[in-house]
Structures are given as structure tokens and as C-alpha cells.
Amino acid sequence: MIFVLPLLLLAVAAVLGIVAGHRGADAARPDDRPLALPPVDAPDATSPSCTRLLAALPATLTASPHPVPRLPLAAPAPAGATAWAGTAGGDPVVLRCGLPRPPELTNSSALIVINGVSWLDLSQPGRDTFIAVDRPVYLAVTVPRDLGTGPVQTVSDTVRAILPATN
């Protein structure tokens, strides 16, 4: 009888540890519910360039600490848009294609080149927003900073492969 209580407590502790471990794994898993995106001005969102790009984008983006899957968009989904999950409870990665020329883009704008694509960096605290400015259409990708640079690198690879440079 003396050994029953310690064994019972050990069994309960093991079960609680397993349950907590599963909850922790769920908390680290990105959200995969349909994402509602508001419409934005994107006059070229239905262009052949955007259609080809959206079809070629990968189902998963490289990110830190783990890759993030593409999310379904809630209806009505705006044309020219797609998204990938962020970390659990975090903002998603959002790509919008067919945007108008950004007013921040001038002859003296500092651009960064990522994997062969020229981007205008419009980053804000907590997230990085890059607008591709050397392709037939303008497109923006917004990445939560906690995901690292992998998402914009992966998007750049696809942009470079699908859309010819215009400059």
C-alpha cells in the first residue's frame, strides 16, 4: 500500500506532462484558419503577371523557427492576394500583387536587392514590408519580424523566376 500512492502520483504527473507537451506543440503550430483580408487598391491584381506569380508561389515559406504554410483566404478574397501563417498567435505573411506605384518610390529611393529582386523597404516596428519595384507589376510582401528573412527570400526566388525584371 505504501508504494501505491507514489506510483499513482507518478502516473498522474506523467499524464499531465504528456498533455502539457501536446498543448505546447499546438501552441507552436501556426494558425491555419481562413484569413480575412480587406481589399486594397490593386488595379493590376488580375493581370497575367499576378495570376502567374500567385500560381507559382510555394505552399510553404521558409521561416524561423519553422516553415509556415499557405493559408486559405476567407471569402470574398481580394484579387492578387495570398497569405501564409505566422507563428501561433502572430500576424501572417501577406503578399499583394498588382498594387499602384508606391508614392515613397522616387529616383533617390534606397532599394535593397534580395535574391535578384529590387525591393523598396517600408518596414515598421514589428514587421517588414517590402515592395518589388523592378517587375512588370508592383507587389508587396509583409512579414512579421519574428519570422526572420526567409519568407522574403523565398518570395524573391519565385518573383525572379516568374516575372522578368523591367530595369
Coordinates of C-alpha atoms in Angstrom, one line a residue:
M1 CA 0.0 0.0 0.0
I2 CA 2.9 2.4 0.7
F3 CA 4.1 2.2 -2.9
V4 CA 0.6 2.7 -4.5
L5 CA 0.4 6.4 -3.7
P6 CA 3.8 7.4 -5.1
L7 CA 3.1 5.2 -8.2
L8 CA -0.3 6.9 -8.6
L9 CA 1.3 10.4 -8.3
L10 CA 4.0 9.4 -10.8
A11 CA 1.4 8.2 -13.3
V12 CA -0.7 11.4 -12.9
A13 CA 2.5 13.5 -13.3
A14 CA 3.4 11.6 -16.5
V15 CA -0.1 12.1 -18.0
L16 CA -0.1 15.8 -17.1
G17 CA 3.3 16.1 -18.7
I18 CA 2.1 14.4 -21.9
V19 CA -1.0 16.6 -22.1
A20 CA 1.1 19.7 -21.5
G21 CA 3.5 18.7 -24.1
H22 CA 0.7 18.3 -26.7
R23 CA -0.7 21.7 -25.8
G24 CA 2.8 23.2 -26.2
A25 CA 3.1 21.6 -29.6
D26 CA -0.3 23.1 -30.5
A27 CA 0.7 26.5 -29.3
A28 CA 3.8 26.4 -31.6
R29 CA 1.8 25.3 -34.6
P30 CA 0.8 28.1 -36.9
D31 CA -2.9 29.1 -37.2
D32 CA -4.4 27.6 -40.4
R33 CA -7.9 29.1 -40.3
P34 CA -9.1 31.0 -43.4
L35 CA -7.7 34.6 -43.2
A36 CA -9.9 37.6 -43.9
L37 CA -8.0 40.2 -45.9
P38 CA -9.5 43.6 -46.5
P39 CA -9.5 44.8 -50.1
V40 CA -6.8 47.4 -51.1
D41 CA -6.3 49.4 -54.3
A42 CA -4.7 46.9 -56.6
P43 CA -5.5 47.9 -60.2
D44 CA -3.3 45.2 -61.8
A45 CA -4.3 42.3 -59.3
T46 CA -6.0 40.3 -62.1
S47 CA -3.2 40.9 -64.6
P48 CA -1.5 37.9 -66.2
S49 CA 1.7 38.7 -64.3
C50 CA -0.1 38.5 -60.9
T51 CA -2.0 35.4 -61.9
R52 CA 1.2 33.6 -62.9
L53 CA 3.0 34.7 -59.8
L54 CA 0.2 33.7 -57.4
A55 CA 0.0 30.2 -59.0
A56 CA 3.8 29.7 -58.7
L57 CA 4.2 30.8 -55.1
P58 CA 5.1 27.9 -52.8
A59 CA 2.7 26.2 -50.3
T60 CA 5.2 26.8 -47.5
L61 CA 7.7 29.6 -46.8
T62 CA 11.0 29.2 -45.1
A63 CA 10.8 31.0 -41.8
S64 CA 12.3 31.0 -38.3
P65 CA 11.8 28.9 -36.2
H66 CA 10.0 26.7 -38.6
P67 CA 8.4 26.9 -42.1
V68 CA 4.9 28.5 -42.4
P69 CA 2.1 27.0 -44.6
R70 CA 0.0 29.0 -47.0
L71 CA -3.4 30.0 -45.6
P72 CA -6.8 29.8 -47.3
L73 CA -8.4 33.2 -47.7
A74 CA -11.9 33.9 -46.4
A75 CA -14.5 34.8 -49.0
P76 CA -14.6 37.2 -50.6
A77 CA -10.8 37.1 -51.1
P78 CA -9.3 40.1 -52.7
A79 CA -7.7 39.6 -56.1
G80 CA -4.0 39.4 -56.2
A81 CA -3.6 38.4 -52.6
T82 CA -2.3 35.4 -50.7
A83 CA -1.0 34.7 -47.2
W84 CA 0.9 32.2 -45.1
A85 CA 0.5 31.5 -41.4
G86 CA 2.6 33.4 -38.9
T87 CA 3.7 31.9 -35.6
A88 CA 1.0 30.9 -33.2
G89 CA -0.9 33.9 -32.2
G90 CA 1.2 36.1 -34.5
D91 CA 0.5 38.1 -37.7
P92 CA 0.5 36.2 -41.0
V93 CA 2.8 36.8 -44.0
V94 CA 0.7 38.7 -46.6
L95 CA 1.5 39.2 -50.3
R96 CA -0.4 41.6 -52.5
C97 CA 0.2 41.8 -56.2
G98 CA -0.9 44.5 -58.7
L99 CA -0.5 47.5 -56.5
P100 CA -0.2 51.0 -57.8
R101 CA 3.3 52.7 -57.8
P102 CA 4.1 53.5 -54.2
P103 CA 4.4 57.2 -53.5
E104 CA 7.6 56.5 -51.5
L105 CA 9.3 55.4 -54.6
T106 CA 11.4 58.2 -56.0
N107 CA 14.6 58.5 -58.1
S108 CA 16.6 58.7 -54.9
S109 CA 14.9 55.8 -53.0
A110 CA 17.3 53.4 -51.4
L111 CA 16.5 49.9 -52.6
I112 CA 17.7 46.6 -51.4
V113 CA 18.3 43.6 -53.6
I114 CA 17.2 40.2 -52.3
N115 CA 17.9 37.2 -54.4
G116 CA 17.9 39.3 -57.6
V117 CA 14.8 41.4 -56.9
S118 CA 14.9 45.1 -56.1
W119 CA 12.7 45.9 -53.1
L120 CA 11.7 49.2 -51.5
D121 CA 11.8 48.7 -47.7
L122 CA 8.8 50.2 -45.9
S123 CA 9.3 48.4 -42.7
Q124 CA 7.6 49.4 -39.4
P125 CA 8.2 48.3 -35.8
G126 CA 7.4 44.6 -35.6
R127 CA 7.0 43.9 -39.3
D128 CA 8.9 44.2 -42.5
T129 CA 7.1 45.4 -45.7
F130 CA 8.9 45.1 -49.0
I131 CA 7.6 46.3 -52.4
A132 CA 9.1 44.8 -55.5
V133 CA 9.8 47.7 -57.9
D134 CA 11.7 46.2 -60.8
R135 CA 9.0 43.9 -62.2
P136 CA 6.0 44.4 -64.6
V137 CA 3.7 44.8 -61.6
Y138 CA 4.3 46.2 -58.1
L139 CA 3.9 43.7 -55.3
A140 CA 4.3 43.9 -51.6
V141 CA 5.1 41.3 -49.0
T142 CA 4.7 42.0 -45.3
V143 CA 6.5 39.7 -42.9
P144 CA 6.3 39.7 -39.1
R145 CA 9.8 40.3 -37.9
D146 CA 9.8 37.3 -35.6
L147 CA 9.8 35.0 -38.8
G148 CA 13.2 36.3 -40.0
T149 CA 14.2 36.9 -43.6
G150 CA 13.4 33.5 -45.0
P151 CA 9.9 34.5 -46.3
V152 CA 11.0 37.4 -48.4
Q153 CA 13.9 35.4 -49.7
T154 CA 11.6 32.6 -50.8
V155 CA 9.2 35.0 -52.4
S156 CA 12.1 36.8 -54.1
D157 CA 13.2 33.4 -55.7
T158 CA 9.7 32.9 -57.1
V159 CA 9.4 36.5 -58.3
R160 CA 12.8 36.3 -60.0
A161 CA 11.8 33.0 -61.7
I162 CA 8.3 34.1 -62.9
L163 CA 8.4 37.9 -63.5
P164 CA 11.1 39.4 -65.8
A165 CA 13.0 42.4 -64.5
T166 CA 12.0 45.7 -66.1
N167 CA 15.1 47.7 -65.2

